[in-house]
mmCIF file of C-alpha atoms and ligand atoms in Angstrom:
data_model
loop_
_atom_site.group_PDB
_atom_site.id
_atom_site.type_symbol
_atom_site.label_atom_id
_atom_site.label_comp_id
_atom_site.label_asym_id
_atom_site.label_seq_id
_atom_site.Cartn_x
_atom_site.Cartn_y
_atom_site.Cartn_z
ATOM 1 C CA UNK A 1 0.000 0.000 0.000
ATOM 2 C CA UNK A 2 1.340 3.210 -0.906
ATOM 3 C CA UNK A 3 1.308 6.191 1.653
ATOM 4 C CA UNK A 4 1.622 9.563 0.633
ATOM 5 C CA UNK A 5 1.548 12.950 3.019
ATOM 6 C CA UNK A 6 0.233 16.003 2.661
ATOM 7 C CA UNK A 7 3.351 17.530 1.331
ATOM 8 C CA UNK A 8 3.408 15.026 -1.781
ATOM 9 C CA UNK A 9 -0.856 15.744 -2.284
ATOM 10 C CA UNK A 10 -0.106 19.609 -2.369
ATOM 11 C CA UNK A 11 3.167 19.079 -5.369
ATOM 12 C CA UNK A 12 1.034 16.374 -7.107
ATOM 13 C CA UNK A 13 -2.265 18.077 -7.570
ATOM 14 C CA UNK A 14 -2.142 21.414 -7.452
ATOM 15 C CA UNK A 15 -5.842 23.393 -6.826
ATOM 16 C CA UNK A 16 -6.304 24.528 -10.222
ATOM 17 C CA UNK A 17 -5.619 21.001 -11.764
ATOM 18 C CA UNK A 18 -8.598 19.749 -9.104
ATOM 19 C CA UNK A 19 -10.906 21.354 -10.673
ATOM 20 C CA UNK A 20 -11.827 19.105 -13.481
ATOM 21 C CA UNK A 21 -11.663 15.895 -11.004
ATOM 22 C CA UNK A 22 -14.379 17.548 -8.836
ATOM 23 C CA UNK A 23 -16.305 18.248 -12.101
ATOM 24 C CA UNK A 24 -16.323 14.580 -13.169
ATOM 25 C CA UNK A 25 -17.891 13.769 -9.884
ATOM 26 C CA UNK A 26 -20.129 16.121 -9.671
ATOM 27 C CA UNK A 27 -21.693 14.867 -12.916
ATOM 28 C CA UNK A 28 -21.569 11.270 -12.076
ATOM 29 C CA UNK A 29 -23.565 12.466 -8.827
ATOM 30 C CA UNK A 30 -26.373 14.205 -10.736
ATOM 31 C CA UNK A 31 -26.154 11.295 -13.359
ATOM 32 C CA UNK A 32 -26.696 8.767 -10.674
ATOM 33 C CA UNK A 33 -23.292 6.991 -11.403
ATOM 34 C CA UNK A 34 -21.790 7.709 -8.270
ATOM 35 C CA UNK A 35 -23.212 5.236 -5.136
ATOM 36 C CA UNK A 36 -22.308 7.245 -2.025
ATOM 37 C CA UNK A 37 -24.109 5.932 1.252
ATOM 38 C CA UNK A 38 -24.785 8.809 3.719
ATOM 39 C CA UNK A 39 -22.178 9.235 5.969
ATOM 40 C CA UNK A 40 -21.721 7.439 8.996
ATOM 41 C CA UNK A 41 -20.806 9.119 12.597
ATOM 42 C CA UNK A 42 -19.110 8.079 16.007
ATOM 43 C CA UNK A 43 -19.555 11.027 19.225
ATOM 44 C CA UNK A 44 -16.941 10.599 21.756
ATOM 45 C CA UNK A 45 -16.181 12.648 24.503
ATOM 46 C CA UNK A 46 -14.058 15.259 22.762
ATOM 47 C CA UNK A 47 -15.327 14.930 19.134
ATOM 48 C CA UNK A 48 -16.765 12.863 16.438
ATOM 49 C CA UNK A 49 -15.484 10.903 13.960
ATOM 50 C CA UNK A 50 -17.842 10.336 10.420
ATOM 51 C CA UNK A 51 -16.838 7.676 8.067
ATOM 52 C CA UNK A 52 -17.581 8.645 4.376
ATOM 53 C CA UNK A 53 -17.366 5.921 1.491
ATOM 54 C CA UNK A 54 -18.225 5.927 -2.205
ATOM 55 C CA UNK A 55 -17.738 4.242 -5.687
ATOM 56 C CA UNK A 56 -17.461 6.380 -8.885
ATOM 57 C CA UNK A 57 -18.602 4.049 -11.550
ATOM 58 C CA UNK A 58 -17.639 6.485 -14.248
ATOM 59 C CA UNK A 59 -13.934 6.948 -13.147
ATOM 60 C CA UNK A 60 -14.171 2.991 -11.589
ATOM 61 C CA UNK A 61 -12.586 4.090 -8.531
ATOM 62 C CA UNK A 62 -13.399 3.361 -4.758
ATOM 63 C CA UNK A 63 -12.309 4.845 -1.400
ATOM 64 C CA UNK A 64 -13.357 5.673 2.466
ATOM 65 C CA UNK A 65 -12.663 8.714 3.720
ATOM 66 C CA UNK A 66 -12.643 9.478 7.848
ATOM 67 C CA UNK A 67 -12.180 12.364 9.102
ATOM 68 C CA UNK A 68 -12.675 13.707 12.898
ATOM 69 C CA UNK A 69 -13.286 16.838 14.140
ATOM 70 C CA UNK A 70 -11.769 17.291 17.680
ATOM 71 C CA UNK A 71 -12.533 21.563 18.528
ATOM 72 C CA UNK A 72 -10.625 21.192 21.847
ATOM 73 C CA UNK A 73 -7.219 19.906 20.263
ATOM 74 C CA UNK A 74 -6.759 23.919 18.896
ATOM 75 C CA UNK A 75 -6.240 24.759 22.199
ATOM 76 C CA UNK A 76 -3.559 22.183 22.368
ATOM 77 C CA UNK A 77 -1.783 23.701 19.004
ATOM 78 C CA UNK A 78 -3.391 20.864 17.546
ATOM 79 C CA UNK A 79 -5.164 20.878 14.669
ATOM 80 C CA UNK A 80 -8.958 20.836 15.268
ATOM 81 C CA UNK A 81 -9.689 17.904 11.747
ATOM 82 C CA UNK A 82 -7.385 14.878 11.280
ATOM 83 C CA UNK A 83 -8.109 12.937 8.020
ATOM 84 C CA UNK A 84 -7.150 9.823 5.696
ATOM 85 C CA UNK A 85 -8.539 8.531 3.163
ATOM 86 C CA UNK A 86 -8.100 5.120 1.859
ATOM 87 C CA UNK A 87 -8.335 4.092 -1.955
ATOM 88 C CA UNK A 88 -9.075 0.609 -2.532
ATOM 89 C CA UNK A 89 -8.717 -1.187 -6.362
ATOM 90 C CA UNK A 90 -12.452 -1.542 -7.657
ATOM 91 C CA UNK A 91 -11.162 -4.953 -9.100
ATOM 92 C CA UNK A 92 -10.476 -6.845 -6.040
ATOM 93 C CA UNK A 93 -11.051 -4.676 -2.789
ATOM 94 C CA UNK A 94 -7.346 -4.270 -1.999
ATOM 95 C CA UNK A 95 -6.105 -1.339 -0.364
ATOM 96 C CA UNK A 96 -4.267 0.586 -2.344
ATOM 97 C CA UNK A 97 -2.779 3.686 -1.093
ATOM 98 C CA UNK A 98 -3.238 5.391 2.747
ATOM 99 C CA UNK A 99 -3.352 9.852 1.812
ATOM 100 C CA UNK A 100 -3.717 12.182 3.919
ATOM 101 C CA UNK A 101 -7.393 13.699 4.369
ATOM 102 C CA UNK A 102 -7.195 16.752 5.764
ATOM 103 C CA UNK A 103 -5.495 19.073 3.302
ATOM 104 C CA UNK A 104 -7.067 16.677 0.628
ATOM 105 C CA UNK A 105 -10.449 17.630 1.682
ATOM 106 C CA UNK A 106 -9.175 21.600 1.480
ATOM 107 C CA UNK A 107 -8.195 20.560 -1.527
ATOM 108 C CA UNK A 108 -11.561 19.238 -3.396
ATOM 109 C CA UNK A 109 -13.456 21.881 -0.927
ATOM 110 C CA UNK A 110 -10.990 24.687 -2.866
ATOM 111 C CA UNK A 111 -11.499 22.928 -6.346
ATOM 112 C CA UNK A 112 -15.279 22.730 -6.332
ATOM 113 C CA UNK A 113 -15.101 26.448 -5.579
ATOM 114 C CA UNK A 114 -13.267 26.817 -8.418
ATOM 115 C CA UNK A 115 -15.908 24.745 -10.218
ATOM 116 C CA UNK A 116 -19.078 26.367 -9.930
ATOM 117 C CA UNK A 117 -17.332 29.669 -10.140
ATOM 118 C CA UNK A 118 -16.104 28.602 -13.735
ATOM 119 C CA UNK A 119 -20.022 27.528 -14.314
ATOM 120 C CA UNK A 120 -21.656 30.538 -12.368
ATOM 121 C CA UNK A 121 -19.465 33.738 -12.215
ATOM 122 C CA UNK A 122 -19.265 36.278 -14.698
ATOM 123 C CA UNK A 123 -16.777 35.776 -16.840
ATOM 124 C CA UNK A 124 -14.982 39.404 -16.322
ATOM 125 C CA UNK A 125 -15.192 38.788 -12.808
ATOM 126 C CA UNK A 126 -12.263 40.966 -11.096
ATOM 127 C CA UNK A 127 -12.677 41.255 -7.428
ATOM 128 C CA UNK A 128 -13.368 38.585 -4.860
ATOM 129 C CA UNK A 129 -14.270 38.958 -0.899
ATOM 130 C CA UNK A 130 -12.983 36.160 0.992
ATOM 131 C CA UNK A 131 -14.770 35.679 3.970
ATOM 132 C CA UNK A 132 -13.471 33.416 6.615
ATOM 133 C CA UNK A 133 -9.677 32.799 6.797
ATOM 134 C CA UNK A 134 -9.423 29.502 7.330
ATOM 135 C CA UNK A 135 -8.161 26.111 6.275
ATOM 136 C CA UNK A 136 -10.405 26.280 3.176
ATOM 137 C CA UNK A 137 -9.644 29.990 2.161
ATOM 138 C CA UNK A 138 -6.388 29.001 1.656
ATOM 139 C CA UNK A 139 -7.194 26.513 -1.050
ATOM 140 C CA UNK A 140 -10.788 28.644 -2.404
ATOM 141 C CA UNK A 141 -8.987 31.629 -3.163
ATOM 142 C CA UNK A 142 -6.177 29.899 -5.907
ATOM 143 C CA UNK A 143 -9.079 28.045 -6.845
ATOM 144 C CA UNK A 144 -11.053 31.025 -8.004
ATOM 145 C CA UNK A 145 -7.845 32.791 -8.725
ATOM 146 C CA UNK A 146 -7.539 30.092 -11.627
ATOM 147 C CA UNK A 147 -10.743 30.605 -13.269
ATOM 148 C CA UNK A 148 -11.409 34.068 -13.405
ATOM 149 C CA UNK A 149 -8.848 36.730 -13.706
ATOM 150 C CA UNK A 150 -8.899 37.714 -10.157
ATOM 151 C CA UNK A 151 -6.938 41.061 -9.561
ATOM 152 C CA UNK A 152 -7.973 42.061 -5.717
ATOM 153 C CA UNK A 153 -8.953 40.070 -3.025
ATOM 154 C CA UNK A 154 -10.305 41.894 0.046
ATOM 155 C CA UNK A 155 -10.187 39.140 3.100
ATOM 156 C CA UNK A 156 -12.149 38.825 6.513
ATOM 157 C CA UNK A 157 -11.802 37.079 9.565
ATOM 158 C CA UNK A 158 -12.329 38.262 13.156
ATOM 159 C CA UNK A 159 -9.428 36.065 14.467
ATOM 160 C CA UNK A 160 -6.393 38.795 13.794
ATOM 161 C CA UNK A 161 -3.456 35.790 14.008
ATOM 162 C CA UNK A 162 -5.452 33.959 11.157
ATOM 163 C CA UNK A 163 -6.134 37.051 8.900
ATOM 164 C CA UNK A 164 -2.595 37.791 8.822
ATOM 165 C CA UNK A 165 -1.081 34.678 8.060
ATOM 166 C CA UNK A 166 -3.750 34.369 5.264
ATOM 167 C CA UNK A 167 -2.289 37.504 4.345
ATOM 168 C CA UNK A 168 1.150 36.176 3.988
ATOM 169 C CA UNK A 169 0.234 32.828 2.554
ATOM 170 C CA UNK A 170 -1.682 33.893 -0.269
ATOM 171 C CA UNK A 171 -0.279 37.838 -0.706
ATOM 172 C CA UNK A 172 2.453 36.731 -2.848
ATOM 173 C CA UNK A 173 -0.199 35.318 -5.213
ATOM 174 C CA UNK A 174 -2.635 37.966 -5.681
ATOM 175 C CA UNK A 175 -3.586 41.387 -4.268
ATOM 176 C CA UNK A 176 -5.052 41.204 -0.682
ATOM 177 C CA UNK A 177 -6.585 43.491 1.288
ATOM 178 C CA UNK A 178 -7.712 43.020 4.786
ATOM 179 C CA UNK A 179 -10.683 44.309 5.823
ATOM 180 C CA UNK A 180 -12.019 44.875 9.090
ATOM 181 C CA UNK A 181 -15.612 44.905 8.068
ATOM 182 C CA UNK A 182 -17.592 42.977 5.127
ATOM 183 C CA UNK A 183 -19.967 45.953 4.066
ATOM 184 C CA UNK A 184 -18.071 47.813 1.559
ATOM 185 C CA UNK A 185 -15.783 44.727 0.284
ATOM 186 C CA UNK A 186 -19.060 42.866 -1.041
ATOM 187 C CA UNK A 187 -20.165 46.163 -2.299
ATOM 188 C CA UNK A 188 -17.480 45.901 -4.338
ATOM 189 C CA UNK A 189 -17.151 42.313 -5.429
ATOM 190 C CA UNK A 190 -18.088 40.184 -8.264
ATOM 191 C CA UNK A 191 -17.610 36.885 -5.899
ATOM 192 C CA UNK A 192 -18.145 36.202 -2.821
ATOM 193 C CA UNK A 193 -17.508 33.168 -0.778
ATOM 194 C CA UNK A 194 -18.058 32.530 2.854
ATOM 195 C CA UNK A 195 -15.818 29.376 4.720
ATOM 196 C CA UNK A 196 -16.767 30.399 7.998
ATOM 197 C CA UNK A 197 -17.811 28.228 11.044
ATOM 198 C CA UNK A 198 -20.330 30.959 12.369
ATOM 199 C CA UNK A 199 -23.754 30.253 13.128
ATOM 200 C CA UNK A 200 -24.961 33.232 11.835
ATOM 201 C CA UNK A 201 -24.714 35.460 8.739
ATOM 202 C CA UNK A 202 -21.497 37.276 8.048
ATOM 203 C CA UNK A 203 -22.234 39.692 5.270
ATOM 204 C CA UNK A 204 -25.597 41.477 4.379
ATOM 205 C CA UNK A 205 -26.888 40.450 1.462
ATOM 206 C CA UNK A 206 -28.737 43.683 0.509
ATOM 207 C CA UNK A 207 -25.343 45.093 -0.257
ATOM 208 C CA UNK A 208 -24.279 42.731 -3.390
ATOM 209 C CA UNK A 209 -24.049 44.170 -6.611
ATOM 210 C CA UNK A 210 -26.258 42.684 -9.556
ATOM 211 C CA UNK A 211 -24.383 40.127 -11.707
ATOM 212 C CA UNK A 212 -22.440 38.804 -8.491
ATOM 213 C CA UNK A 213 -21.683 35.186 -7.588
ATOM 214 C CA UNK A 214 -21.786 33.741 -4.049
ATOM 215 C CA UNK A 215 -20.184 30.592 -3.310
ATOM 216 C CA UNK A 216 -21.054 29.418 0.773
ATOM 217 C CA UNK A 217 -18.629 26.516 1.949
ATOM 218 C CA UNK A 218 -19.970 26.355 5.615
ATOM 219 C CA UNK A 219 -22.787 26.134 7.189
ATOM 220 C CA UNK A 220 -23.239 22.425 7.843
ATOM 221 C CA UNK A 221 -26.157 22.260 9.996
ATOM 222 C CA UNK A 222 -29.949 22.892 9.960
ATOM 223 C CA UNK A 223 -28.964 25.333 12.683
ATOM 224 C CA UNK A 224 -25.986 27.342 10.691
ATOM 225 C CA UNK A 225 -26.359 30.216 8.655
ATOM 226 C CA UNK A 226 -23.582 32.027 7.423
ATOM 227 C CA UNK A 227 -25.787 33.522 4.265
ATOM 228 C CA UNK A 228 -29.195 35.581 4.682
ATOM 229 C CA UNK A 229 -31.937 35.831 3.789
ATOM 230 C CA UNK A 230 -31.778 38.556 1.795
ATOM 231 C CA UNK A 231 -29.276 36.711 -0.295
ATOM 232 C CA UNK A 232 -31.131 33.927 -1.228
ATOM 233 C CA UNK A 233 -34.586 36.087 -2.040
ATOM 234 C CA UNK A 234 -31.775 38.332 -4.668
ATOM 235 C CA UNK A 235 -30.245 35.225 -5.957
ATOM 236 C CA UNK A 236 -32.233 34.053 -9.647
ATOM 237 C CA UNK A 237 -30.057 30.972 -9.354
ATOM 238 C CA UNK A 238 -30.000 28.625 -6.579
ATOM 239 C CA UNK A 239 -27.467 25.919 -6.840
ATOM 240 C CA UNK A 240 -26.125 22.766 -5.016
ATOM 241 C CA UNK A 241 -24.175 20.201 -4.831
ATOM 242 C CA UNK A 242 -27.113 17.728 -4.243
ATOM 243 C CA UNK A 243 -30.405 18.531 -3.283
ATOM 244 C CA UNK A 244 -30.791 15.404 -0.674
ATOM 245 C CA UNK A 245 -27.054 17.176 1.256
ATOM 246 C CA UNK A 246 -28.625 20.679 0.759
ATOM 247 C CA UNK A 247 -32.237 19.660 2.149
ATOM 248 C CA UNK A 248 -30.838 17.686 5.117
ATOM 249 C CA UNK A 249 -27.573 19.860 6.289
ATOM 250 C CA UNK A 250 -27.710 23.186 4.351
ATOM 251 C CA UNK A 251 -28.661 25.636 7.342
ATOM 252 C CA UNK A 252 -28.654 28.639 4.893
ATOM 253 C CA UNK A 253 -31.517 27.224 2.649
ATOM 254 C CA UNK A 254 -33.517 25.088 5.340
ATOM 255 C CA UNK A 255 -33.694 28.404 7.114
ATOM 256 C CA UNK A 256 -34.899 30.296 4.114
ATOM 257 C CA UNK A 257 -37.786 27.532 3.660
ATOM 258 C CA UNK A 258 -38.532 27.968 6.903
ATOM 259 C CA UNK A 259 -38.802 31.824 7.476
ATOM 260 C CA UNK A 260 -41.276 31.033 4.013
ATOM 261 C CA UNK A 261 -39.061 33.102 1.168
ATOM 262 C CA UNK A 262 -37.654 30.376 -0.317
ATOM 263 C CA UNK A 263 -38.923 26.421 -1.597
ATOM 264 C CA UNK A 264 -37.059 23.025 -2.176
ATOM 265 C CA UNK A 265 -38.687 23.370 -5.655
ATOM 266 C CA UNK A 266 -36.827 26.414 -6.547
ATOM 267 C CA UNK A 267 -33.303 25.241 -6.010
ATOM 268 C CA UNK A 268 -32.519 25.534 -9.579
ATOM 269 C CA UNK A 269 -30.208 22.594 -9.901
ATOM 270 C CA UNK A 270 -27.510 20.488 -8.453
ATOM 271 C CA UNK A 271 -23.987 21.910 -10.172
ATOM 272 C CA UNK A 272 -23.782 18.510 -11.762
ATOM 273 C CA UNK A 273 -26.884 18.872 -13.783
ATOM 274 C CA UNK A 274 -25.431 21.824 -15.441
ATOM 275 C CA UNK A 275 -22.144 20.728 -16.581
ATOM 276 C CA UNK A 276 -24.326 17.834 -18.421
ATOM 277 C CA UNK A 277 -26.578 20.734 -19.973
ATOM 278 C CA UNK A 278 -29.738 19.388 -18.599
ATOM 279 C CA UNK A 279 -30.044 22.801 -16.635
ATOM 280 C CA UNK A 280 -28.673 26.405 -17.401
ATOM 281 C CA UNK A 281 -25.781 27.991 -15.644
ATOM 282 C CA UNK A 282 -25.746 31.884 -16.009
ATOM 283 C CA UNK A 283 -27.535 33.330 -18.257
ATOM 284 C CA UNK A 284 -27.166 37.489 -18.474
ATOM 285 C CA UNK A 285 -24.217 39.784 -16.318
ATOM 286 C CA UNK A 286 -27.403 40.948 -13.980
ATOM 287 C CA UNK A 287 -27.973 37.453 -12.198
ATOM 288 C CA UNK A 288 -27.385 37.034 -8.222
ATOM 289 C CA UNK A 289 -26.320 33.439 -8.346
ATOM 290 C CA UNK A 290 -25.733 31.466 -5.411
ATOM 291 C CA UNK A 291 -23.606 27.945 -5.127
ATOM 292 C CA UNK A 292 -24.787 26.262 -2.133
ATOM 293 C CA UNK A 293 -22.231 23.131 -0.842
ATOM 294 C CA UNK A 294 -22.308 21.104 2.352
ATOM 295 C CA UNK A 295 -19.578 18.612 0.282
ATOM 296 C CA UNK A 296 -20.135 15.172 -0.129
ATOM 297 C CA UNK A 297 -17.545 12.334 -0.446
ATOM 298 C CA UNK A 298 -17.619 11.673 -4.345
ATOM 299 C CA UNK A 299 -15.062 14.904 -4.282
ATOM 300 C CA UNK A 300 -12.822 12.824 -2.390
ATOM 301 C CA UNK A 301 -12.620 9.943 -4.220
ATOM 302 C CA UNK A 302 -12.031 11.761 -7.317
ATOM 303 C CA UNK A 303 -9.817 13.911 -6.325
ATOM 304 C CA UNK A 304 -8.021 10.761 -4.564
ATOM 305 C CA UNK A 305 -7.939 8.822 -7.116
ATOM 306 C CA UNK A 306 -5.928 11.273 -9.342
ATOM 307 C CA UNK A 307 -3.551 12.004 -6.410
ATOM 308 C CA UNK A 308 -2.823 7.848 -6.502
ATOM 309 C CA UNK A 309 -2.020 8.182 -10.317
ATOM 310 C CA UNK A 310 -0.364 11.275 -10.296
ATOM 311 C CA UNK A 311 1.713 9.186 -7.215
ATOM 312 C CA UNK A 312 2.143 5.887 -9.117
ATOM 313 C CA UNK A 313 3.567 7.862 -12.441
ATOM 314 C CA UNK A 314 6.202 9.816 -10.312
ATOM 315 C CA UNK A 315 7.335 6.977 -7.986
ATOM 316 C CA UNK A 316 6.120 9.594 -5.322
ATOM 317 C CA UNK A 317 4.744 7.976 -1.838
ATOM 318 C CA UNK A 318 6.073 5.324 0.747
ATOM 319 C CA UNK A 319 4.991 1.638 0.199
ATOM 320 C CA UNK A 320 4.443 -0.122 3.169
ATOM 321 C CA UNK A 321 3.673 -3.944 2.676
ATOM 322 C CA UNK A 322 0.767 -4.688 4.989
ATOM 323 C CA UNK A 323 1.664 -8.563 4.443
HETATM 324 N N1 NAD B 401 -18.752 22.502 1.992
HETATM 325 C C1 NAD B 401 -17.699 21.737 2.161
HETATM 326 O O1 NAD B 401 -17.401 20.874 1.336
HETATM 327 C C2 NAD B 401 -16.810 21.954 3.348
HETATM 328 C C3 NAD B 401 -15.570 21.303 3.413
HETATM 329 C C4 NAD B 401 -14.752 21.537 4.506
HETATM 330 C C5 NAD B 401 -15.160 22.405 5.515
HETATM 331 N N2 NAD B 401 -16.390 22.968 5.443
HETATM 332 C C6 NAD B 401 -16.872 23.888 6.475
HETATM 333 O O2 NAD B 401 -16.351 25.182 6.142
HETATM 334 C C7 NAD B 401 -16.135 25.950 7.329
HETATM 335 C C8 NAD B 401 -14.721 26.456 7.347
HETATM 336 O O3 NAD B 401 -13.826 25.361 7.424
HETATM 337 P P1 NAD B 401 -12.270 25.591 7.750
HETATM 338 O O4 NAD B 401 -11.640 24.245 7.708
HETATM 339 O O5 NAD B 401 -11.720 26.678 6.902
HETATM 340 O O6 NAD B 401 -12.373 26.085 9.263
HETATM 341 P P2 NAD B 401 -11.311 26.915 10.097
HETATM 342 O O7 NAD B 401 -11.651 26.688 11.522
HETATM 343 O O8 NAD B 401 -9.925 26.613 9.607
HETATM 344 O O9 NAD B 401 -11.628 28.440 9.695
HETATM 345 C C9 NAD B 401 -12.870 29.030 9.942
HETATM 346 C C10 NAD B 401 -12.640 30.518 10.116
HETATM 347 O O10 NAD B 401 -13.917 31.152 10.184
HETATM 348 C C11 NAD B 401 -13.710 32.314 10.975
HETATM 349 N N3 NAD B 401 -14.981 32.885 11.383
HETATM 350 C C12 NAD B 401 -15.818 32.481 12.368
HETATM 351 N N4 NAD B 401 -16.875 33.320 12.427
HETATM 352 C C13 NAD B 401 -16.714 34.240 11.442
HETATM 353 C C14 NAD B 401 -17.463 35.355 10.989
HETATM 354 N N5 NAD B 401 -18.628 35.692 11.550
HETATM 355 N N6 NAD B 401 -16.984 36.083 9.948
HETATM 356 C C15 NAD B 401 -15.822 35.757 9.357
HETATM 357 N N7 NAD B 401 -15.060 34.707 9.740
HETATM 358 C C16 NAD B 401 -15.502 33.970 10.781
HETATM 359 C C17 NAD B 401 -12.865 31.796 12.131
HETATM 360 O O11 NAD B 401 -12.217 32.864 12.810
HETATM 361 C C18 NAD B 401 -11.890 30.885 11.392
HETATM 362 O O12 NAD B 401 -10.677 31.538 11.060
HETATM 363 C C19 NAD B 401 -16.486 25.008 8.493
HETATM 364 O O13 NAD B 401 -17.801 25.237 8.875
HETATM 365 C C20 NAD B 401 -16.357 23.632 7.872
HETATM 366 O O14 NAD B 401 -17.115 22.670 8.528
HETATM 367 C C21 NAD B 401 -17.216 22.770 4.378
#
């Protein structure tokens, strides 16, 4: 079985080449090729752990992902999600290679970003606000970086240590500008995206332009909101990475239904559905559109599955023989 770190995911897949992995399984989820069981969860005392496997027909290729989220171990200058995620050969069940999850899962989270701002933004998209400075900002931002020609990024986050070493991790690659408030930066912005873990909403949504494209990354729980909304009444376009993830763990939209400005019938589609041309993506420079994603494990096994054949080409990786 071949192991391979974060270090060797980062220089074999870099975000921009994720993209089109993350696109292939987001059409084999709206096609109905990918099988991918709801996920599976263990509470213990300090955390939980969820189990996430899938098969890609399309792309034949099989993995589990786990992944635990432990909030206490940051105040141990630990890192709050540990992940791996094991690829096994669709031929014979074998375990194939052991990669590291969490970065990887920054990594698809970035690329399908990227994606359904390729599908949904305008195309002379300039400015971006960047809201929440996180793990996933850090991968978003190249993402979007590679499919529009991005020349300022304002950035938010209340946490001052994070904001700056956003600032310094991603300032060599495009303009940033910190901001200490979100009102005038999505004034100003022809995307938006939120990777936040607040419970509420962190930007007023009267204050978008027309033609601008949101992209939300967090809000995992009936009981999150980190869009409001005011955002989701503006935006003509509605779209998700699958309607079942959206209608059981998208707080944003479950919220919207339930305050009685918004259906589950007018989700306009699920971002696979578009790239196959059975639904529209954008249609005129006016449109608010909104991509709505609570992720869902098909990203990882694509964009695992490429990492193990980007890793058996280059000889990169550590095989350990499990006997
Ligand atoms: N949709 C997906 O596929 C997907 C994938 C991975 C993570 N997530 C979710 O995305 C969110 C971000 O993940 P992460 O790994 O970057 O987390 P993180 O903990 O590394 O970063 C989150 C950041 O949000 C900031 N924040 C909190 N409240 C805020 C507010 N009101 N305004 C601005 N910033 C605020 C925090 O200070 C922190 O820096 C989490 O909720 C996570 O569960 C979603």
């Amino acid at each position: 079985m071949l192991v391979i770190s974060k270090e060797e995911v980062k220089s074999l897949l870099p975000v921009a080449e994720a993209i089109s992995c993350v696109g292939k399984a987001y059409s084999e989820l709206s096609s109905g090729t990918a099988k991918v069981p709801d996920r599976l969860g263990i509470e213990t005392e300090k955390g939980i752990t969820l189990v996430m496997p899938g098969h890609l027909s399309v792309e034949d290729a099989l993995a589990v992902k786990i992944v635990s989220v432990f909030p206490e171990n940051q105040s141990k200058n630990k890192p709050a999600i540990y992940g791996a995620v094991t690829v096994l050969d669709p031929s014979d069940g074998r375990p194939l290679a052991l990669i590291e999850g969490a970065y990887l899962t920054a990594l698809r989270t970035g690329a399908s970003c990227g994606f359904a701002t390729g599908l949904l933004a305008r195309e002379d998209a300039k400015t971006l606000t960047m809201i929440g400075l996180g793990a996933q900002s850090r991968t978003i931002v190249p993402a979007v970086c590679a499919v529009r020609s991005i020349e300022k990024v304002y950035a938010y986050d209340p946490d001052g240590v994070v904001a700056e070493s956003f600032e310094t991790e991603m300032g060599g690659e495009v303009s940033v500008e910190l901001v200490d408030q979100t009102g005038t930066a999505v004034s100003e912005s022809d995307i938006v995206c939120t990777a936040t873990t607040s419970q509420q909403p962190v930007f007023d949504g009267a204050k978008l332009k027309a033609g601008t494209h949101v992209n939300g990354i967090g809000s995992f729980r009936p009981d999150m909101q980190e869009v409001d909304l005011e955002v989701i009444k503006r935006a003509s376009k509605v779209v998700v990475d699958t309607i079942s993830g959206a209608m059981s763990e998208a707080g944003d939209l479950i919220q919207a239904i339930d305050a009685g400005v918004f259906s589950e019938d007018e989700i306009h589609a699920e971002i696979g559905s578009i790239v196959s041309g059975e639904k529209v993506g954008r249609e005129n420079d006016g449109e608010i559109t909104f991509f709505k994603s609570v992720g869902n494990a098909a990203l990882d096994i694509a964009v695992a599955n490429e990492v193990l054949k980007r890793a058996l080409d280059r000889s990169v990786g550590t095989e350990v023989d499990l006997g």
